[in-house]
Tab-separated table of C-alpha atoms in Angstrom:
chain	number	residue	atom	x	y	z
A	1	UNK	CA	9.803	-124.312	-27.882
A	2	UNK	CA	9.495	-121.267	-25.599
A	3	UNK	CA	12.039	-122.665	-23.155
A	4	UNK	CA	14.469	-123.316	-25.992
A	5	UNK	CA	14.018	-119.778	-27.294
A	6	UNK	CA	14.536	-118.259	-23.819
A	7	UNK	CA	17.677	-120.305	-23.347
A	8	UNK	CA	19.008	-119.095	-26.680
A	9	UNK	CA	18.312	-115.473	-25.791
A	10	UNK	CA	19.914	-115.864	-22.380
A	11	UNK	CA	22.960	-117.537	-23.880
A	12	UNK	CA	23.369	-114.826	-26.484
A	13	UNK	CA	22.995	-112.109	-23.819
A	14	UNK	CA	25.513	-113.754	-21.531
A	15	UNK	CA	27.965	-113.898	-24.429
A	16	UNK	CA	27.586	-110.170	-24.947
A	17	UNK	CA	25.322	-110.345	-27.993
A	18	UNK	CA	21.941	-108.828	-27.236
A	19	UNK	CA	18.667	-110.312	-28.323
A	20	UNK	CA	17.927	-107.169	-30.274
A	21	UNK	CA	21.166	-107.242	-32.183
A	22	UNK	CA	20.412	-107.607	-35.870
A	23	UNK	CA	22.526	-107.149	-38.975
A	24	UNK	CA	22.190	-103.351	-38.855
A	25	UNK	CA	22.247	-103.001	-35.088
A	26	UNK	CA	24.935	-101.034	-33.278
A	27	UNK	CA	24.950	-103.601	-30.480
A	28	UNK	CA	27.953	-105.593	-31.805
A	29	UNK	CA	29.869	-102.350	-32.399
A	30	UNK	CA	29.254	-101.151	-28.843
A	31	UNK	CA	30.040	-104.618	-27.501
A	32	UNK	CA	33.434	-104.601	-29.240
A	33	UNK	CA	34.295	-101.124	-27.924
A	34	UNK	CA	33.080	-102.005	-24.437
A	35	UNK	CA	35.335	-105.050	-24.490
A	36	UNK	CA	38.382	-103.079	-25.680
A	37	UNK	CA	37.726	-100.266	-23.209
A	38	UNK	CA	37.484	-102.745	-20.348
A	39	UNK	CA	40.889	-104.245	-21.184
A	40	UNK	CA	42.411	-100.758	-21.103
A	41	UNK	CA	40.501	-99.569	-18.054
A	42	UNK	CA	40.383	-102.475	-15.583
A	43	UNK	CA	44.002	-102.057	-14.351
A	44	UNK	CA	43.354	-98.312	-13.998
A	45	UNK	CA	40.088	-98.911	-12.119
A	46	UNK	CA	41.624	-101.386	-9.685
A	47	UNK	CA	44.608	-99.108	-9.061
A	48	UNK	CA	42.598	-95.911	-8.585
A	49	UNK	CA	39.925	-97.578	-6.454
A	50	UNK	CA	42.508	-99.081	-4.116
A	51	UNK	CA	44.762	-96.040	-3.765
A	52	UNK	CA	41.801	-93.660	-3.617
A	53	UNK	CA	40.119	-95.570	-0.809
A	54	UNK	CA	43.395	-95.811	1.091
A	55	UNK	CA	43.812	-92.039	0.763
A	56	UNK	CA	40.243	-91.358	1.904
A	57	UNK	CA	40.778	-93.159	5.202
A	58	UNK	CA	44.483	-92.379	5.653
A	59	UNK	CA	44.021	-89.505	8.102
A	60	UNK	CA	41.720	-91.641	10.225
A	61	UNK	CA	44.304	-94.442	10.205
A	62	UNK	CA	47.095	-92.026	11.170
A	63	UNK	CA	45.067	-90.968	14.217
A	64	UNK	CA	44.719	-94.602	15.299
A	65	UNK	CA	48.299	-95.606	14.532
A	66	UNK	CA	50.180	-92.565	15.857
A	67	UNK	CA	48.034	-90.827	18.489
A	68	UNK	CA	51.179	-89.664	20.332
A	69	UNK	CA	52.131	-87.639	17.255
A	70	UNK	CA	48.713	-86.462	16.164
A	71	UNK	CA	47.242	-85.295	19.470
A	72	UNK	CA	48.400	-82.948	22.239
A	73	UNK	CA	46.870	-81.758	25.524
A	74	UNK	CA	44.688	-78.731	24.881
A	75	UNK	CA	46.077	-75.372	25.906
A	76	UNK	CA	45.410	-71.715	25.150
A	77	UNK	CA	49.136	-71.046	24.799
A	78	UNK	CA	50.347	-70.951	21.209
A	79	UNK	CA	53.833	-70.810	19.732
A	80	UNK	CA	54.346	-68.763	16.557
A	81	UNK	CA	54.141	-70.857	13.346
A	82	UNK	CA	57.655	-69.799	12.318
A	83	UNK	CA	59.082	-71.137	15.587
A	84	UNK	CA	57.300	-74.442	15.033
A	85	UNK	CA	58.666	-74.517	11.484
A	86	UNK	CA	62.219	-73.866	12.699
A	87	UNK	CA	61.948	-76.679	15.244
A	88	UNK	CA	60.653	-79.111	12.625
A	89	UNK	CA	63.418	-78.237	10.154
A	90	UNK	CA	66.051	-78.630	12.842
A	91	UNK	CA	64.672	-82.029	13.854
A	92	UNK	CA	64.581	-83.250	10.238
A	93	UNK	CA	68.076	-81.913	9.539
A	94	UNK	CA	69.506	-83.808	12.507
A	95	UNK	CA	68.157	-87.119	11.155
A	96	UNK	CA	70.384	-89.285	8.945
A	97	UNK	CA	70.002	-87.338	5.710
A	98	UNK	CA	67.152	-84.894	6.152
A	99	UNK	CA	64.924	-86.737	3.692
A	100	UNK	CA	62.834	-88.776	6.091
A	101	UNK	CA	64.319	-92.004	4.738
A	102	UNK	CA	65.537	-93.103	8.151
A	103	UNK	CA	63.430	-90.897	10.394
A	104	UNK	CA	61.135	-92.657	12.841
A	105	UNK	CA	58.184	-91.864	14.982
A	106	UNK	CA	60.427	-92.061	18.042
A	107	UNK	CA	62.582	-89.111	16.910
A	108	UNK	CA	61.516	-86.417	19.349
A	109	UNK	CA	62.711	-84.134	22.081
A	110	UNK	CA	63.739	-80.910	20.318
A	111	UNK	CA	62.422	-77.677	21.698
A	112	UNK	CA	61.204	-74.758	19.622
A	113	UNK	CA	63.985	-72.312	18.880
A	114	UNK	CA	66.724	-74.833	19.602
A	115	UNK	CA	70.030	-73.845	17.993
A	116	UNK	CA	70.562	-76.939	15.838
A	117	UNK	CA	72.120	-77.415	12.437
A	118	UNK	CA	69.569	-76.984	9.657
A	119	UNK	CA	69.613	-78.170	6.064
A	120	UNK	CA	68.975	-74.952	4.164
A	121	UNK	CA	68.032	-76.785	0.955
A	122	UNK	CA	65.426	-79.038	2.580
A	123	UNK	CA	62.160	-78.480	0.618
A	124	UNK	CA	59.143	-77.518	2.709
A	125	UNK	CA	55.900	-78.589	1.083
A	126	UNK	CA	53.425	-77.238	3.586
A	127	UNK	CA	52.741	-76.159	7.163
A	128	UNK	CA	49.431	-77.518	8.494
A	129	UNK	CA	47.976	-75.558	11.430
A	130	UNK	CA	44.841	-76.997	13.016
A	131	UNK	CA	42.146	-74.975	14.756
A	132	UNK	CA	41.619	-77.937	17.100
A	133	UNK	CA	43.533	-77.309	20.338
A	134	UNK	CA	44.076	-81.061	20.694
A	135	UNK	CA	45.799	-81.377	17.324
A	136	UNK	CA	49.524	-81.128	16.624
A	137	UNK	CA	51.023	-79.019	13.856
A	138	UNK	CA	52.309	-80.883	10.812
A	139	UNK	CA	55.278	-79.605	8.862
A	140	UNK	CA	55.433	-81.554	5.596
A	141	UNK	CA	58.897	-81.811	4.060
A	142	UNK	CA	59.831	-83.323	0.712
A	143	UNK	CA	62.292	-86.196	0.505
A	144	UNK	CA	64.685	-87.035	-2.313
A	145	UNK	CA	62.042	-89.442	-3.667
A	146	UNK	CA	59.622	-86.553	-4.145
A	147	UNK	CA	57.285	-87.817	-1.429
A	148	UNK	CA	56.250	-85.767	1.607
A	149	UNK	CA	57.023	-86.788	5.155
A	150	UNK	CA	55.749	-85.057	8.295
A	151	UNK	CA	57.373	-83.630	11.392
A	152	UNK	CA	54.882	-83.139	14.238
A	153	UNK	CA	55.189	-80.180	16.589
A	154	UNK	CA	53.221	-79.321	19.726
A	155	UNK	CA	51.741	-75.905	18.852
A	156	UNK	CA	51.484	-74.951	22.533
A	157	UNK	CA	55.156	-75.307	23.520
A	158	UNK	CA	57.099	-75.879	20.266
A	159	UNK	CA	58.230	-79.364	21.312
A	160	UNK	CA	58.899	-81.723	18.367
A	161	UNK	CA	56.809	-84.835	18.945
A	162	UNK	CA	58.469	-86.920	16.224
A	163	UNK	CA	58.461	-87.584	12.517
A	164	UNK	CA	57.534	-90.313	10.065
A	165	UNK	CA	59.141	-91.577	6.901
A	166	UNK	CA	57.440	-91.021	3.567
A	167	UNK	CA	56.508	-94.716	3.557
A	168	UNK	CA	54.874	-94.407	6.961
A	169	UNK	CA	53.007	-91.230	5.953
A	170	UNK	CA	50.000	-92.909	4.303
A	171	UNK	CA	48.198	-89.670	3.235
A	172	UNK	CA	51.240	-88.630	1.221
A	173	UNK	CA	52.162	-91.882	-0.476
A	174	UNK	CA	48.569	-92.862	-1.336
A	175	UNK	CA	47.891	-89.444	-2.835
A	176	UNK	CA	51.107	-89.690	-4.858
A	177	UNK	CA	50.308	-93.202	-6.091
A	178	UNK	CA	46.777	-92.089	-6.965
A	179	UNK	CA	48.284	-89.310	-9.095
A	180	UNK	CA	50.774	-91.433	-11.058
A	181	UNK	CA	53.898	-91.481	-8.864
A	182	UNK	CA	56.630	-92.637	-9.366
A	183	UNK	CA	56.254	-92.286	-13.164
A	184	UNK	CA	55.749	-88.523	-12.989
A	185	UNK	CA	53.926	-86.924	-15.935
A	186	UNK	CA	53.877	-90.127	-18.027
A	187	UNK	CA	52.142	-91.867	-15.124
A	188	UNK	CA	49.608	-89.060	-14.956
A	189	UNK	CA	49.057	-89.290	-18.727
A	190	UNK	CA	48.344	-93.008	-18.386
A	191	UNK	CA	45.808	-92.290	-15.654
A	192	UNK	CA	44.201	-89.645	-17.858
A	193	UNK	CA	44.013	-92.171	-20.705
A	194	UNK	CA	42.371	-94.673	-18.364
A	195	UNK	CA	39.931	-92.010	-17.219
A	196	UNK	CA	38.878	-91.237	-20.802
A	197	UNK	CA	38.418	-94.887	-21.719
A	198	UNK	CA	36.451	-95.447	-18.521
A	199	UNK	CA	33.912	-92.943	-19.860
A	200	UNK	CA	33.752	-94.985	-23.083
A	201	UNK	CA	33.318	-98.168	-21.069
A	202	UNK	CA	30.510	-96.595	-19.052
A	203	UNK	CA	28.574	-95.255	-22.059
A	204	UNK	CA	28.916	-98.435	-24.103
A	205	UNK	CA	28.005	-100.534	-21.069
A	206	UNK	CA	24.797	-98.564	-20.528
A	207	UNK	CA	23.909	-99.078	-24.193
A	208	UNK	CA	24.493	-102.837	-23.904
A	209	UNK	CA	22.470	-103.111	-20.696
A	210	UNK	CA	19.516	-101.015	-21.853
A	211	UNK	CA	16.513	-103.383	-21.883
A	212	UNK	CA	15.058	-103.938	-25.347
A	213	UNK	CA	12.621	-106.723	-24.570
A	214	UNK	CA	12.122	-106.303	-20.803
A	215	UNK	CA	10.680	-103.696	-18.477
A	216	UNK	CA	13.430	-101.393	-17.187
A	217	UNK	CA	12.604	-102.204	-13.548
A	218	UNK	CA	12.815	-105.928	-14.236
A	219	UNK	CA	16.181	-105.323	-15.866
A	220	UNK	CA	17.416	-103.962	-12.540
A	221	UNK	CA	16.776	-107.313	-10.850
A	222	UNK	CA	19.175	-110.244	-11.454
A	223	UNK	CA	17.836	-113.364	-13.169
A	224	UNK	CA	18.628	-116.042	-10.611
A	225	UNK	CA	17.107	-118.897	-12.648
A	226	UNK	CA	18.844	-118.267	-15.961
A	227	UNK	CA	22.138	-119.953	-15.239
A	228	UNK	CA	25.440	-118.732	-13.786
A	229	UNK	CA	26.566	-116.853	-16.893
A	230	UNK	CA	23.445	-114.703	-17.085
A	231	UNK	CA	23.399	-114.205	-13.310
A	232	UNK	CA	27.027	-113.062	-13.325
A	233	UNK	CA	26.357	-110.743	-16.258
A	234	UNK	CA	23.394	-109.232	-14.396
A	235	UNK	CA	25.423	-108.867	-11.192
A	236	UNK	CA	28.031	-107.009	-13.229
A	237	UNK	CA	25.628	-104.795	-15.181
A	238	UNK	CA	23.144	-103.900	-12.434
A	239	UNK	CA	25.817	-102.653	-10.038
A	240	UNK	CA	27.399	-100.674	-12.882
A	241	UNK	CA	24.058	-99.071	-13.761
A	242	UNK	CA	23.332	-98.264	-10.114
A	243	UNK	CA	26.602	-96.337	-9.764
A	244	UNK	CA	26.765	-94.989	-13.330
A	245	UNK	CA	25.758	-91.391	-12.561
A	246	UNK	CA	28.148	-91.118	-9.614
A	247	UNK	CA	30.946	-92.732	-11.620
A	248	UNK	CA	30.429	-90.362	-14.559
A	249	UNK	CA	30.628	-87.392	-12.170
A	250	UNK	CA	33.867	-88.703	-10.675
A	251	UNK	CA	35.424	-89.371	-14.083
A	252	UNK	CA	34.595	-85.923	-15.462
A	253	UNK	CA	35.502	-84.063	-12.267
A	254	UNK	CA	38.852	-85.907	-12.116
A	255	UNK	CA	39.993	-84.521	-15.480
A	256	UNK	CA	40.910	-81.034	-14.106
A	257	UNK	CA	43.464	-82.774	-11.840
A	258	UNK	CA	45.361	-84.302	-14.765
A	259	UNK	CA	48.620	-82.728	-15.890
A	260	UNK	CA	47.753	-82.680	-19.607
A	261	UNK	CA	44.009	-82.054	-19.880
A	262	UNK	CA	43.797	-80.038	-16.669
A	263	UNK	CA	47.149	-78.292	-16.999
A	264	UNK	CA	47.188	-77.706	-20.758
A	265	UNK	CA	43.649	-77.888	-22.158
A	266	UNK	CA	41.378	-76.630	-19.385
A	267	UNK	CA	43.767	-73.849	-18.352
A	268	UNK	CA	43.740	-72.469	-21.907
A	269	UNK	CA	39.957	-72.719	-22.118
A	270	UNK	CA	39.640	-70.836	-18.838
A	271	UNK	CA	41.952	-68.089	-20.096
A	272	UNK	CA	39.963	-67.758	-23.334
A	273	UNK	CA	36.652	-67.555	-21.453
A	274	UNK	CA	37.990	-65.293	-18.697
A	275	UNK	CA	37.341	-68.064	-16.184
A	276	UNK	CA	40.764	-68.156	-14.525
A	277	UNK	CA	40.621	-68.505	-10.758
A	278	UNK	CA	41.762	-65.373	-8.884
A	279	UNK	CA	42.943	-67.627	-6.054
A	280	UNK	CA	46.000	-68.907	-7.919
A	281	UNK	CA	47.788	-72.093	-6.979
A	282	UNK	CA	50.979	-73.168	-5.244
A	283	UNK	CA	52.819	-76.488	-5.320
A	284	UNK	CA	54.898	-75.583	-2.269
A	285	UNK	CA	58.459	-76.837	-2.140
A	286	UNK	CA	60.347	-73.674	-1.176
A	287	UNK	CA	63.603	-74.489	0.600
A	288	UNK	CA	64.035	-74.266	4.346
A	289	UNK	CA	66.230	-71.210	3.811
A	290	UNK	CA	63.543	-69.513	1.718
A	291	UNK	CA	60.850	-70.269	4.281
A	292	UNK	CA	62.939	-69.136	7.242
A	293	UNK	CA	63.806	-65.918	5.386
A	294	UNK	CA	60.088	-65.012	5.411
A	295	UNK	CA	59.259	-66.415	8.854
A	296	UNK	CA	58.014	-63.048	10.123
A	297	UNK	CA	55.637	-62.851	7.158
A	298	UNK	CA	54.413	-66.409	7.846
A	299	UNK	CA	53.430	-65.404	11.377
A	300	UNK	CA	51.763	-62.237	10.104
A	301	UNK	CA	49.710	-63.929	7.384
A	302	UNK	CA	48.493	-66.691	9.736
A	303	UNK	CA	47.448	-64.102	12.312
A	304	UNK	CA	45.686	-62.050	9.619
A	305	UNK	CA	43.885	-65.144	8.343
A	306	UNK	CA	42.468	-65.932	11.769
A	307	UNK	CA	41.493	-62.284	12.241
A	308	UNK	CA	39.633	-62.506	8.933
A	309	UNK	CA	37.710	-65.467	10.354
A	310	UNK	CA	39.278	-68.109	8.132
A	311	UNK	CA	37.790	-71.306	9.554
A	312	UNK	CA	39.175	-74.811	9.842
A	313	UNK	CA	42.711	-76.055	9.405
A	314	UNK	CA	45.054	-73.553	7.741
A	315	UNK	CA	47.809	-74.584	5.342
A	316	UNK	CA	50.758	-72.341	4.449
A	317	UNK	CA	53.132	-72.968	1.567
A	318	UNK	CA	55.327	-71.194	-0.950
A	319	UNK	CA	56.621	-72.259	-4.346
A	320	UNK	CA	60.409	-72.187	-4.797
A	321	UNK	CA	60.604	-69.726	-7.693
A	322	UNK	CA	61.302	-66.037	-7.334
A	323	UNK	CA	58.263	-63.844	-6.765
A	324	UNK	CA	56.058	-66.684	-5.513
A	325	UNK	CA	53.586	-65.493	-2.866
A	326	UNK	CA	52.852	-67.047	0.477
A	327	UNK	CA	49.834	-69.206	-0.302
A	328	UNK	CA	47.326	-69.793	2.491
A	329	UNK	CA	44.276	-72.036	2.201
A	330	UNK	CA	41.924	-73.782	4.600
A	331	UNK	CA	40.366	-77.220	4.941
A	332	UNK	CA	36.679	-77.238	5.809
A	333	UNK	CA	33.590	-79.330	5.170
A	334	UNK	CA	31.626	-76.356	3.827
A	335	UNK	CA	32.063	-74.795	0.400
A	336	UNK	CA	30.879	-71.481	1.782
A	337	UNK	CA	33.833	-71.405	4.189
A	338	UNK	CA	36.480	-72.036	1.512
A	339	UNK	CA	39.167	-69.343	1.563
A	340	UNK	CA	42.404	-68.813	-0.338
A	341	UNK	CA	44.786	-66.002	0.551
A	342	UNK	CA	47.932	-64.778	-1.163
A	343	UNK	CA	50.422	-62.615	0.706
A	344	UNK	CA	53.651	-60.814	-0.091
A	345	UNK	CA	56.517	-62.903	1.342
A	346	UNK	CA	58.508	-59.770	2.200
A	347	UNK	CA	55.816	-58.185	4.392
A	348	UNK	CA	53.083	-60.755	5.000
A	349	UNK	CA	50.545	-58.266	3.643
A	350	UNK	CA	47.575	-60.062	2.091
A	351	UNK	CA	47.058	-59.209	-1.569
A	352	UNK	CA	44.073	-61.453	-2.355
A	353	UNK	CA	41.424	-63.056	-0.154
A	354	UNK	CA	39.221	-65.278	-2.291
A	355	UNK	CA	36.032	-66.983	-1.136
A	356	UNK	CA	34.191	-69.704	-3.000
A	357	UNK	CA	31.529	-67.189	-4.049
A	358	UNK	CA	34.239	-65.067	-5.712
A	359	UNK	CA	35.248	-67.836	-8.097
A	360	UNK	CA	34.077	-67.905	-11.732
A	361	UNK	CA	31.822	-70.792	-12.739
A	362	UNK	CA	34.479	-73.239	-13.976
A	363	UNK	CA	36.849	-72.928	-10.973
A	364	UNK	CA	33.856	-73.188	-8.645
A	365	UNK	CA	32.734	-76.415	-10.311
A	366	UNK	CA	36.298	-77.754	-10.117
A	367	UNK	CA	36.366	-76.899	-6.400
A	368	UNK	CA	33.186	-78.901	-5.835
A	369	UNK	CA	34.722	-81.886	-7.603
A	370	UNK	CA	37.870	-81.656	-5.474
A	371	UNK	CA	35.878	-81.584	-2.246
A	372	UNK	CA	33.759	-84.571	-3.291
A	373	UNK	CA	36.788	-86.582	-4.436
A	374	UNK	CA	38.584	-85.974	-1.141
A	375	UNK	CA	35.540	-86.835	0.978
A	376	UNK	CA	35.542	-83.383	2.560
A	377	UNK	CA	31.779	-83.261	3.130
A	378	UNK	CA	31.785	-85.574	6.126
A	379	UNK	CA	31.016	-89.262	6.783
A	380	UNK	CA	28.313	-89.574	4.106
A	381	UNK	CA	30.785	-88.333	1.472
A	382	UNK	CA	33.482	-90.737	2.735
A	383	UNK	CA	31.182	-93.751	2.670
A	384	UNK	CA	29.732	-92.836	-0.724
A	385	UNK	CA	33.239	-92.659	-2.201
A	386	UNK	CA	34.188	-95.922	-0.527
A	387	UNK	CA	31.040	-97.604	-1.832
A	388	UNK	CA	31.861	-96.424	-5.347
A	389	UNK	CA	35.398	-97.824	-5.079
A	390	UNK	CA	34.098	-101.191	-3.839
A	391	UNK	CA	31.510	-101.212	-6.636
A	392	UNK	CA	34.202	-100.537	-9.235
A	393	UNK	CA	36.298	-103.419	-7.934
A	394	UNK	CA	33.188	-105.638	-8.041
A	395	UNK	CA	32.407	-104.566	-11.618
A	396	UNK	CA	35.999	-105.228	-12.706
A	397	UNK	CA	36.192	-108.654	-11.080
A	398	UNK	CA	32.794	-109.845	-12.325
A	399	UNK	CA	33.618	-108.540	-15.797
A	400	UNK	CA	36.863	-110.501	-15.853
A	401	UNK	CA	35.174	-113.684	-14.614
A	402	UNK	CA	32.380	-113.275	-17.152
A	403	UNK	CA	34.947	-112.863	-19.950
A	404	UNK	CA	36.872	-115.919	-18.767
A	405	UNK	CA	33.703	-118.030	-18.753
A	406	UNK	CA	32.628	-117.020	-22.279
A	407	UNK	CA	35.966	-116.673	-24.097
A	408	UNK	CA	36.784	-119.240	-26.799
A	409	UNK	CA	39.186	-121.924	-25.638
A	410	UNK	CA	42.773	-120.730	-25.941
A	411	UNK	CA	41.804	-117.307	-27.327
A	412	UNK	CA	41.199	-113.827	-25.942
A	413	UNK	CA	37.857	-113.614	-27.690
A	414	UNK	CA	37.860	-110.005	-28.856
A	415	UNK	CA	34.545	-109.332	-30.636
A	416	UNK	CA	35.225	-109.017	-34.380
A	417	UNK	CA	34.920	-105.614	-36.089
A	418	UNK	CA	31.798	-104.887	-38.107
A	419	UNK	CA	32.437	-103.904	-41.739
A	420	UNK	CA	29.280	-101.775	-41.965
A	421	UNK	CA	29.352	-97.971	-41.966
A	422	UNK	CA	28.807	-96.273	-38.642
A	423	UNK	CA	26.102	-93.615	-38.269
A	424	UNK	CA	27.279	-90.053	-38.840
A	425	UNK	CA	26.284	-89.123	-35.292
A	426	UNK	CA	28.488	-91.825	-33.785
A	427	UNK	CA	31.478	-90.899	-35.939
A	428	UNK	CA	30.958	-87.219	-35.158
A	429	UNK	CA	30.790	-87.942	-31.430
A	430	UNK	CA	34.125	-89.761	-31.576
A	431	UNK	CA	35.702	-86.872	-33.483
A	432	UNK	CA	34.457	-84.366	-30.892
A	433	UNK	CA	35.633	-86.548	-28.010
A	434	UNK	CA	39.031	-86.975	-29.657
A	435	UNK	CA	39.426	-83.206	-30.027
A	436	UNK	CA	38.155	-82.316	-26.545
A	437	UNK	CA	40.237	-85.098	-24.953
A	438	UNK	CA	43.481	-85.107	-26.987
A	439	UNK	CA	45.106	-88.075	-25.240
A	440	UNK	CA	41.969	-90.112	-25.920
A	441	UNK	CA	42.009	-88.901	-29.536
A	442	UNK	CA	45.627	-89.986	-29.912
A	443	UNK	CA	44.734	-93.439	-28.594
A	444	UNK	CA	41.898	-93.698	-31.153
A	445	UNK	CA	44.299	-92.846	-33.977
A	446	UNK	CA	46.753	-95.444	-32.655
A	447	UNK	CA	44.079	-98.150	-32.485
A	448	UNK	CA	42.837	-97.292	-35.978
A	449	UNK	CA	46.392	-97.401	-37.315
A	450	UNK	CA	47.132	-100.774	-35.720
A	451	UNK	CA	43.837	-102.196	-37.017
A	452	UNK	CA	44.558	-100.971	-40.555
A	453	UNK	CA	48.063	-102.434	-40.434
A	454	UNK	CA	46.734	-105.805	-39.280
A	455	UNK	CA	44.169	-105.851	-42.088
A	456	UNK	CA	46.896	-105.157	-44.645
A	457	UNK	CA	49.201	-107.726	-43.080
A	458	UNK	CA	46.637	-110.495	-42.995
A	459	UNK	CA	44.785	-109.622	-46.216
A	460	UNK	CA	44.110	-112.883	-48.074
A	461	UNK	CA	45.887	-113.222	-51.407
A	462	UNK	CA	44.257	-114.646	-54.520
A	463	UNK	CA	46.054	-116.872	-57.005
A	464	UNK	CA	46.494	-115.543	-60.564
């Protein structure tokens, strides 16, 4: 009798119906929403995990694949950044169309200051100046496809080492794909929607996993003798629980990067609370003509930055609109060393020099999230992020297999809705989430509308 009862419990649990689920339990409600969230989220999770991991290790791969472009013999001699920029623009302009579409790693041989034809409208995304004497300078240009491609310059003699296409430049294309390219803002909105539903999936999954009849520590150990369905369910749930806190941090800290919530919602909240970052922001993209018109200022601001002890790799960029400042930032593995400088493009005079400690609370928290996402805190950070991505792929795959094993023959097997009233707290939480996360709220309204329409459409009729 006991064995039969255990088998029944295990079977119910493997089918997604917990042993504690009674007529008034929320378990079936959470199971339905977990199921729906998973169907929305799994493509997003697989996409973001793959592109994110590729981006994390892209710089390392570039070093291995193109050492002749990435490294130079160390020397104390340095060519002015503006001269390096001019050489890079000239080299890119002399390629087939100046977009990087046909440029190759073998394109090299131009000297700094060479009098070559330049494409004045060529957008310059960023100049990357390393503090490592063995590193080349990268001048990132924007192609017609909106993707960056690099031209590499020896900072010690101004010699152009070569350039890559946007497809060869893995850091650029993986970052773009991770952010929704080539769909632009709609692609970013879809990623934001997936992010929001991933939070729902995580919360509902924790509720479903929470042990009701077992010790919590025993619930963290898979049941190897309960059959393949229960074992697979445990392998899915235990890994998800183990990474739940890290995943929740990543999901929440990713929201400021989104074009709608980060660009429209958070920015307004920061303005209302006087939490706007004094550092500002620049997308880069000023034309070659605009950048060369302020080349003296570029040299001045880079020199001033080093004199102010700005550590690490320095990036210089300028947005294309009138009045945009020269925007200088650095890449370091220490939050305390973060610096952002703005300078007048006409003179190179620095107007703001912002350290991490100068940031208000919200921008400082956003900065931490950015560093963690990018793996800036060294090997441990890189491997933690990679482990999370692998875990997410594992969770997605085991969830799909588990669904396939338990689904009714020839049907999707969506858990049916419960007609009972939801607790006020649960309804209130959904309302708050829908207001705080408007794209998520819009999706809830859409789902509710579709469900109501289906109920009206398939309402049984009674004969008179």
